[in-house]
Short mmCIF file of C-alpha atoms and ligand atoms in Angstrom, two decimals:
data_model
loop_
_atom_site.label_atom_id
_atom_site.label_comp_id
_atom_site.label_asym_id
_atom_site.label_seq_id
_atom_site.Cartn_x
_atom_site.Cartn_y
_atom_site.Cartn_z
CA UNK A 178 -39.16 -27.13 -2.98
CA UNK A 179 -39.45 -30.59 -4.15
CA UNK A 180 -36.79 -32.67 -5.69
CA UNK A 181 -38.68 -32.59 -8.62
CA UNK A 182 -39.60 -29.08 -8.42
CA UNK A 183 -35.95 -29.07 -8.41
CA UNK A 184 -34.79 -30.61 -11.20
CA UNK A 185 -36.97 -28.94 -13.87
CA UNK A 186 -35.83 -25.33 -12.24
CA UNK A 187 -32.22 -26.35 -12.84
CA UNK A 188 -32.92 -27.90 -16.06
CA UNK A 189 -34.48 -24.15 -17.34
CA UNK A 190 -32.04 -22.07 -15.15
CA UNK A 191 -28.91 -22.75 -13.73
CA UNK A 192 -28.51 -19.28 -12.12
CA UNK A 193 -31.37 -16.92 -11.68
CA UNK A 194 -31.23 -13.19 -9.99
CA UNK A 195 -34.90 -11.56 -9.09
CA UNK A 196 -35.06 -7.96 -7.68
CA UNK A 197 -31.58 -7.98 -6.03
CA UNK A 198 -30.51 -5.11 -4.90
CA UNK A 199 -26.89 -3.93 -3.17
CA UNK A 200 -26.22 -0.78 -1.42
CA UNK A 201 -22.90 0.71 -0.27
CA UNK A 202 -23.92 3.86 1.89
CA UNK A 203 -25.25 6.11 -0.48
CA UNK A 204 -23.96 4.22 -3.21
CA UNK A 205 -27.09 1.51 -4.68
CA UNK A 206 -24.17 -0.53 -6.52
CA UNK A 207 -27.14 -3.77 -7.91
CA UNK A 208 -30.32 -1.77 -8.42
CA UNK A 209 -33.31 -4.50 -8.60
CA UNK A 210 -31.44 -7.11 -10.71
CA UNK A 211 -33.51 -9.83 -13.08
CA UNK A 212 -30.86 -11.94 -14.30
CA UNK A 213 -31.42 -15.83 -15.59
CA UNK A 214 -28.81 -18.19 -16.71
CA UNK A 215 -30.17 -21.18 -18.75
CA UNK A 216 -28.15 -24.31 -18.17
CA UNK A 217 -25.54 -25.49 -20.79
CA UNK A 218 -24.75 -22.09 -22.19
CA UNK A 219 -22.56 -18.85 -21.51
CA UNK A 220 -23.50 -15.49 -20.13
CA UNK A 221 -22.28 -12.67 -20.95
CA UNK A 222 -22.34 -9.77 -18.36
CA UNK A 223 -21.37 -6.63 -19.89
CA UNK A 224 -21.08 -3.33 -19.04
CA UNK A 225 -18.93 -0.62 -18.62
CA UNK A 226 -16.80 0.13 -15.09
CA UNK A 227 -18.27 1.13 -12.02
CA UNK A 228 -21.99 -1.05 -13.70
CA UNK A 229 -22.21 -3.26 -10.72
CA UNK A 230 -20.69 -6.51 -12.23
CA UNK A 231 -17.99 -7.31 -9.82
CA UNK A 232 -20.53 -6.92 -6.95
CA UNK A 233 -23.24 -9.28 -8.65
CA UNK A 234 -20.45 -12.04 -8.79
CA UNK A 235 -19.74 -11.16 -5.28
CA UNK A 236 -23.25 -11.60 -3.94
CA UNK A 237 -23.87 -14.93 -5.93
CA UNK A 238 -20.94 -16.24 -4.46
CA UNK A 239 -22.34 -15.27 -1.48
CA UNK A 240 -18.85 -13.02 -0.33
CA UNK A 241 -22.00 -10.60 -0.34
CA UNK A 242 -25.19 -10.10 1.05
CA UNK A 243 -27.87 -8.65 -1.14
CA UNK A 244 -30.16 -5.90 0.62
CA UNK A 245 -33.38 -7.31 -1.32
CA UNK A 246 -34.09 -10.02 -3.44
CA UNK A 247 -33.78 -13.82 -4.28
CA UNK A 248 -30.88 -15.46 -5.65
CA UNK A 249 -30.80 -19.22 -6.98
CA UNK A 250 -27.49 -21.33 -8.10
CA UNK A 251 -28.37 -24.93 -8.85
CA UNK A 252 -31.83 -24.73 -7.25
CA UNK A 253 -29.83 -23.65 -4.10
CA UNK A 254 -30.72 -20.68 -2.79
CA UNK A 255 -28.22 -18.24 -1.92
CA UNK A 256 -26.77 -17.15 1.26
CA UNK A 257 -28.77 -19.25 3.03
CA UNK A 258 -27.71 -22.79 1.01
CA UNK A 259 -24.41 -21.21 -0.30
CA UNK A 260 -22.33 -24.04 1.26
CA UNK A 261 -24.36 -26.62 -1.05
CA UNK A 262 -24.20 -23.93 -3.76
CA UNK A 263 -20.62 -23.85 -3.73
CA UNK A 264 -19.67 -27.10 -3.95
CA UNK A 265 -21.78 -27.20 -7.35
CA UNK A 266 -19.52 -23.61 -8.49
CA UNK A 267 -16.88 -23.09 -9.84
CA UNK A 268 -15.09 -18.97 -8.84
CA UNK A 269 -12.64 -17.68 -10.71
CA UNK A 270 -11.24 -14.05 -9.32
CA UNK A 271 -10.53 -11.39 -10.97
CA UNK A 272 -7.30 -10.88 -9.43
CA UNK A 273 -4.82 -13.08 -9.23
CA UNK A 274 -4.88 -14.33 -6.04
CA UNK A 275 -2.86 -17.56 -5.84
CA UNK A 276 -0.70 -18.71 -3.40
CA UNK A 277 3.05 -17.65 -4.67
CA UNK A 278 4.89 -19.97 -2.14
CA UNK A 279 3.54 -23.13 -3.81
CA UNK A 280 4.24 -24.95 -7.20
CA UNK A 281 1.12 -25.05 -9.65
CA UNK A 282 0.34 -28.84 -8.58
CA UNK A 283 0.16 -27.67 -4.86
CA UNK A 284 -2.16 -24.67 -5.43
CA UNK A 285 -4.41 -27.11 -7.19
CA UNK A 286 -4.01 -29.60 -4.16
CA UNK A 287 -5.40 -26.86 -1.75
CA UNK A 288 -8.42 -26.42 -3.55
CA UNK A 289 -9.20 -29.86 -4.09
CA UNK A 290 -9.05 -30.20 -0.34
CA UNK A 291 -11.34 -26.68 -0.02
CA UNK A 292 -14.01 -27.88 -2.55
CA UNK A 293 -14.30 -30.74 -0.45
CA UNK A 294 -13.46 -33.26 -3.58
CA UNK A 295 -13.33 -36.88 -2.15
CA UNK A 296 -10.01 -38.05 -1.25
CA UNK A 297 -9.76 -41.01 -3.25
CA UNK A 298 -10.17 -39.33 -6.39
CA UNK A 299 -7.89 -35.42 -5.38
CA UNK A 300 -5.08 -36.57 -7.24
CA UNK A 301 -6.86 -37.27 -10.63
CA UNK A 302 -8.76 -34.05 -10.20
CA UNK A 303 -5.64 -32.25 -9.49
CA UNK A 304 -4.05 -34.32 -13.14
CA UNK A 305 -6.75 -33.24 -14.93
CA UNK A 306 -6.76 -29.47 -14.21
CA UNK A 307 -3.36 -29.35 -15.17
CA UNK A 308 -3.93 -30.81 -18.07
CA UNK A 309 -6.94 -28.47 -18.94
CA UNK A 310 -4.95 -25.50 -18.00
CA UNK A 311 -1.57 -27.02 -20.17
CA UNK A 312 0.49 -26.85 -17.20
CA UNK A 313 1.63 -30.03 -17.27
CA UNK A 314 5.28 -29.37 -17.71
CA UNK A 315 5.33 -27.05 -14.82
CA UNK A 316 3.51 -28.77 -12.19
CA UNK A 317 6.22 -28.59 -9.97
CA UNK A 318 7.45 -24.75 -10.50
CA UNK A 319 6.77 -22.31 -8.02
CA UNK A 320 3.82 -20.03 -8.71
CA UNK A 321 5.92 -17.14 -8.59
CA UNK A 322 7.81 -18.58 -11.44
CA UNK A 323 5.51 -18.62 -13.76
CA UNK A 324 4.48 -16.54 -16.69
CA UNK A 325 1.64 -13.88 -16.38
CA UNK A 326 -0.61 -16.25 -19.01
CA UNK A 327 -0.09 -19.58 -17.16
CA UNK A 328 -0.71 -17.98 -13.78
CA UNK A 329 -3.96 -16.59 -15.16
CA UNK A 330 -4.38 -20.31 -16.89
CA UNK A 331 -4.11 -22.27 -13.33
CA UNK A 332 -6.18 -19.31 -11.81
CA UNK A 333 -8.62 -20.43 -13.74
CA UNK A 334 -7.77 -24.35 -13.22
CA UNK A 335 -8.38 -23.94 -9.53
CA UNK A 336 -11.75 -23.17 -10.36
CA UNK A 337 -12.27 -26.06 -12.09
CA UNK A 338 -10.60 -28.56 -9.75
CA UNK A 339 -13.75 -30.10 -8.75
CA UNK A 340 -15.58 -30.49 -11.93
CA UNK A 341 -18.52 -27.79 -11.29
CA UNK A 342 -21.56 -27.87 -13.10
CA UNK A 343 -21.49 -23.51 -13.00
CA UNK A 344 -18.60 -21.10 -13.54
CA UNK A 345 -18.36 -17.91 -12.75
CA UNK A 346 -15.67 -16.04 -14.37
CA UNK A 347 -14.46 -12.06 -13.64
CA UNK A 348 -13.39 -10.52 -16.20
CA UNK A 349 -11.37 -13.55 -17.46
CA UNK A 350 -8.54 -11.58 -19.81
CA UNK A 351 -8.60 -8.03 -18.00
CA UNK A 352 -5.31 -6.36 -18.59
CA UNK A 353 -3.75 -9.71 -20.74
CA UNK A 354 -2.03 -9.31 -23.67
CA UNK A 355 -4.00 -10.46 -27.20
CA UNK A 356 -2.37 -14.06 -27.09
CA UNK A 357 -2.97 -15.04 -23.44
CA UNK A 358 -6.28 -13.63 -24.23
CA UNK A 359 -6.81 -16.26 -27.13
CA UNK A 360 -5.41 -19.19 -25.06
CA UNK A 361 -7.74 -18.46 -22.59
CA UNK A 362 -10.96 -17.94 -24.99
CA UNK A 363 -10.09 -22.01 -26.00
CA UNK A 364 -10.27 -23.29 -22.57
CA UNK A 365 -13.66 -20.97 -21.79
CA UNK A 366 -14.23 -22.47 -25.07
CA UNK A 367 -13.47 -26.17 -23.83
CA UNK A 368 -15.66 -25.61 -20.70
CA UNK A 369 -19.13 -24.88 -22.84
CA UNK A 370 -18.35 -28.03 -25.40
CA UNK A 371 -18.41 -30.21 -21.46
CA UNK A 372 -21.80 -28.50 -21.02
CA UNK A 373 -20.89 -26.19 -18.06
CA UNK A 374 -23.26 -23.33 -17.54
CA UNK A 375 -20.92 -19.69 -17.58
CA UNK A 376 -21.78 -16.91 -16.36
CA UNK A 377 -18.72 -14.38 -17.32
CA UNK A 378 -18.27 -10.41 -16.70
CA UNK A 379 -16.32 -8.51 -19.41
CA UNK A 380 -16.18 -5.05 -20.22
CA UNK A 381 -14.67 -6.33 -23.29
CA UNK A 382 -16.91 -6.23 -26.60
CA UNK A 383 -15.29 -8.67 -28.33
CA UNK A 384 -15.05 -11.27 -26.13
CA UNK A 385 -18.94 -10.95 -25.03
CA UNK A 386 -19.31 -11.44 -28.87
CA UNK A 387 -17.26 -14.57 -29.15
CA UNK A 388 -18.00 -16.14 -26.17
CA UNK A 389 -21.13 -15.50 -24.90
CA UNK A 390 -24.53 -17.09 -25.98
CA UNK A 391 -26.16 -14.61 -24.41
CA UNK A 392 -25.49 -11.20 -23.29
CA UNK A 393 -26.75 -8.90 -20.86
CA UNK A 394 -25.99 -5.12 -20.79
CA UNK A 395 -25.72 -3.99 -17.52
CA UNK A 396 -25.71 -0.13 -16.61
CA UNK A 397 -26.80 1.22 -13.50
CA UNK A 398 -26.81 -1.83 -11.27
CA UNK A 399 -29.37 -3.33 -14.02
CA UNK A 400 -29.33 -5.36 -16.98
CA UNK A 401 -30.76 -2.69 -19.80
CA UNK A 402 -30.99 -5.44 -22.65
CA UNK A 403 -30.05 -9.28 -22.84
CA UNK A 404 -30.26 -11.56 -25.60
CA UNK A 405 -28.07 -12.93 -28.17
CA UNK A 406 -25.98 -11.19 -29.70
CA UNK A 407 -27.47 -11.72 -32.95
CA UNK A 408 -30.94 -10.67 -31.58
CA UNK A 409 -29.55 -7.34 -29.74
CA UNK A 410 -27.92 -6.03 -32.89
CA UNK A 411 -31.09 -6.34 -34.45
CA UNK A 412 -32.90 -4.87 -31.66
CA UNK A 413 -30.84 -2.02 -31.12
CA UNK A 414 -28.67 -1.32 -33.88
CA UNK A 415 -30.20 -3.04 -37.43
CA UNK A 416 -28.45 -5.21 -39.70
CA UNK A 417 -26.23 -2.61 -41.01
CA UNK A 418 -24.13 0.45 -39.86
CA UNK A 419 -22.18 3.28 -42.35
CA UNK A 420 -19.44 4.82 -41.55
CA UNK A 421 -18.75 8.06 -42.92
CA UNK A 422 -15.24 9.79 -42.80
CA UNK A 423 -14.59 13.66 -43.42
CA UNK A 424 -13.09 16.57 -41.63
CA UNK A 425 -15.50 17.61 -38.63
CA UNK A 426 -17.55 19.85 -40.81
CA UNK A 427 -18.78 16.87 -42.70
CA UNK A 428 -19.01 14.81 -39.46
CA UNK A 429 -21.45 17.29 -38.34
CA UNK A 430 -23.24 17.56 -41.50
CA UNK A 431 -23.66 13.90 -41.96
CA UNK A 432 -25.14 13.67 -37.80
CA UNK A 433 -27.68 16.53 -39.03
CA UNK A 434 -28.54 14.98 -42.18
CA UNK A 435 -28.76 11.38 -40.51
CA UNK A 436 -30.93 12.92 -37.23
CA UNK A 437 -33.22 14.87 -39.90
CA UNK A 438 -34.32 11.40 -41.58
CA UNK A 439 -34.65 10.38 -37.94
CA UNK A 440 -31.76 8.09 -37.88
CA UNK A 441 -29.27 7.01 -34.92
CA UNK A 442 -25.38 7.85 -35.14
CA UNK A 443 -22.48 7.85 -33.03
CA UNK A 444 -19.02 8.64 -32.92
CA UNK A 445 -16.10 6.28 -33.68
CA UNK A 446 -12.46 7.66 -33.35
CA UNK A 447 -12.69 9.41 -36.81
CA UNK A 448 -15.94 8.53 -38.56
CA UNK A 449 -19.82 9.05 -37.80
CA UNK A 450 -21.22 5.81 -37.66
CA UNK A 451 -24.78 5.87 -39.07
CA UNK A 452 -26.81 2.73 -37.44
CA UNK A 453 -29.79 0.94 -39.61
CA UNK A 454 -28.69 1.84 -42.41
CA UNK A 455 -31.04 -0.41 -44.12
CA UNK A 456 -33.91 1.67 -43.65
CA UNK A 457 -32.23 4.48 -44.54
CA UNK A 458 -34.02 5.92 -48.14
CA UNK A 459 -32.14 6.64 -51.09
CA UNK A 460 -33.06 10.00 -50.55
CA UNK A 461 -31.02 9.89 -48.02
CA UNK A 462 -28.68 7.92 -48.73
CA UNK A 463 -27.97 10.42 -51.97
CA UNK A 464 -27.19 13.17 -49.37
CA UNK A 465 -25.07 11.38 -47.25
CA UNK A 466 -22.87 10.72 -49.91
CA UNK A 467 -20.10 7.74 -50.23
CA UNK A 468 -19.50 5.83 -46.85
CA UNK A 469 -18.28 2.59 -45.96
CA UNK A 470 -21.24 0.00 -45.47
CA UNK A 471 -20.36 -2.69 -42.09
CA UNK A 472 -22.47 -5.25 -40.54
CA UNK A 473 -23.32 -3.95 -37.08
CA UNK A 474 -21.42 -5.39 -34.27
CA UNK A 475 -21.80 -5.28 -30.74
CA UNK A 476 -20.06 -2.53 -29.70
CA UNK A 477 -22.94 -0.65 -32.02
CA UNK A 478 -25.36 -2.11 -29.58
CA UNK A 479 -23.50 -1.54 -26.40
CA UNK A 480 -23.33 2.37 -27.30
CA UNK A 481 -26.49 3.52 -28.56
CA UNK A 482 -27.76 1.73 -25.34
CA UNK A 483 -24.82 3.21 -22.69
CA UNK A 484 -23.85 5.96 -24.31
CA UNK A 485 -20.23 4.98 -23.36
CA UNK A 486 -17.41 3.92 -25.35
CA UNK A 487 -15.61 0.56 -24.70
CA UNK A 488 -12.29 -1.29 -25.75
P1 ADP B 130 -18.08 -3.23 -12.17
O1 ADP B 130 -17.58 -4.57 -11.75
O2 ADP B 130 -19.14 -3.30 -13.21
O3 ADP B 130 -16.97 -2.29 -12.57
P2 ADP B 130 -18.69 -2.85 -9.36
O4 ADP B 130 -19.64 -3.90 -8.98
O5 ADP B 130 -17.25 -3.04 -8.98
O6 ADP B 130 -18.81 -2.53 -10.91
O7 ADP B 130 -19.15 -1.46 -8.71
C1 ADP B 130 -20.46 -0.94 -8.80
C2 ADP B 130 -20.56 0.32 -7.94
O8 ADP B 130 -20.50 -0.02 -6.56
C3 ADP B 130 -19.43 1.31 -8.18
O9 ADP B 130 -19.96 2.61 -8.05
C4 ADP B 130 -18.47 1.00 -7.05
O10 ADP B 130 -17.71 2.14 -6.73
C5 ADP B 130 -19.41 0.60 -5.92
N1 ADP B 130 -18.80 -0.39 -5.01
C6 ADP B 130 -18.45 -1.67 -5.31
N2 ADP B 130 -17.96 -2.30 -4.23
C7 ADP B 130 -17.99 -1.41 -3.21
C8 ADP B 130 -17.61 -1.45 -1.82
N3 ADP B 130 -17.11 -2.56 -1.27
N4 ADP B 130 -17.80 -0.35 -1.09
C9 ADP B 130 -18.34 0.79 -1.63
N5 ADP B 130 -18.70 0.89 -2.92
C10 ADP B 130 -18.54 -0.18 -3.70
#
């Protein structure tokens, strides 16, 4: 590839997948992947467990080898460039993985030195992830001192130590309580005002919804729709969704009703939630009887395409 040929790939995609597949025995965990990441904005990879998204940040971090298929970060292709590739990336682990024995300031120090960042300029790098993670104060305490949120807020720091142009984050907030969760939605939030590209695995709705420009629904080992969110609602759920509440004799009655005028539903906790309700006649709408009227979220999407419930 050219220089040139170079630039204007990165310039479209900062991260693209094609065909990749990963097997574990009889296990076919990434099952002929298509995956693009345009520079500048955030991914969202969702799915539900076990849908092959841990293993698709593995393999683009190259801690993986795919069976089949090409894999491109930065223009560099990956395994065989993923030393160049990684210089331009940024990995943040899902588990927590730092090194207890040093203070916050030190952890950062190691990576600087790992991510090869010039030695003339660690110690500002090092200041500045700090600062970005608001850990400041506690430079100097011991990792193992340190609050679940702030360990999970220099976790992510360390990724960003050398200023990468691409970050890859795994599931970000799994297990966190709601106001870590928040903290850390305003520094993912920080990263895409600097124009890093994102590519982030959730198997959390919301945060898909608030974060991510884009989202792709991965099932399978495949991504089974993408787009924004805006556009996949529209796609796959309509504008608007009614709930209707009742005993389950009028839960069934409503699903009959609603499947007899051809319409989609699914269960939520107590309700039947009817999806496109726009289109839905007044016919039908007569029949159904009162119900509370909702624009349709994600979540909508994410189950009439998986079948699966979600937090
Ligand atoms: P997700 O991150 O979406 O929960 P994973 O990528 O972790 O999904 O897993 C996808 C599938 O591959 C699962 O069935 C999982 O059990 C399997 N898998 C993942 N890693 C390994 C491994 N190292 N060895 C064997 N099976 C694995």
């Amino acid at each position: 590839m050219t220089t040139r040929e170079r630039v204007e790939t990165v310039t479209a995609s900062a991260l693209s997948l094609r065909g990749v597949v990963k097997r574990y025995g009889e296990i076919t965990a990434v099952d002929g992947l298509d995956l693009t990441v345009t520079a500048g904005t955030c991914l969202g990879l969702l799915g539900p467990n076990g849908a092959g998204k841990s293993t698709t940040m593995r393999l683009i971090t190259a801690q993986t080898r795919a069976d089949a298929g090409e894999i491109e970060v930065l223009g560099f292709r990956v395994p065989r460039e993923s030393k160049r590739a990684r210089t331009a990336m940024g990995v943040v682990p899902q588990l927590d993985n730092l090194d207890e024995e040093l203070t916050a300031r030190q952890n950062l120090e190691v990576f600087a030195h790992l991510y090869r960042v010039p030695r003339a300029s660690r110690a500002e790098a090092v200041e500045r992830a700090l600062d970005l993670a608001q850990l400041r104060k506690r430079a100097d305490t011991k990792t193992d001192e340190l609050s679940g949120g702030m360990r999970r807020r220099l976790l992510i720091a360390r990724g960003l130590v050398h200023s990468p142009r691409i970050v890859l984050l795994d599931e970000p907030t799994v297990g966190l309580d709601p106001q870590v969760r928040q903290e850390l939605w305003a520094l993912i939030d920080a990263l895409r005002a600097d124009g890093v590209t994102v590519l982030m695995s959730t198997h959390y709705i919301e945060e898909a919804e608030r974060l991510a420009d884009a989202v792709a629904v991965m099932s399978g080992g495949r991504v089974i729709a993408s787009g924004t969110p805006e556009d996949l609602r529209g796609e796959h759920a309509g504008r608007d969704v009614v709930e209707y509440y009742g005993p389950p004799g009028r839960l069934a009655e409503v699903e009959a009703i609603a499947l007899e005028a051809g319409l989609t539903t699914r269960r939520t906790g107590p309700a039947v939630s009817v999806l496109r309700a726009e289109s839905m006649s007044e016919a039908t709408t007569r029949r159904l009887g009162p119900g509370h009227r909702r624009v349709s979220n994600l979540e909508d999407v994410f189950v009439s395409l998986t079948g699966e419930a979600v937090e």
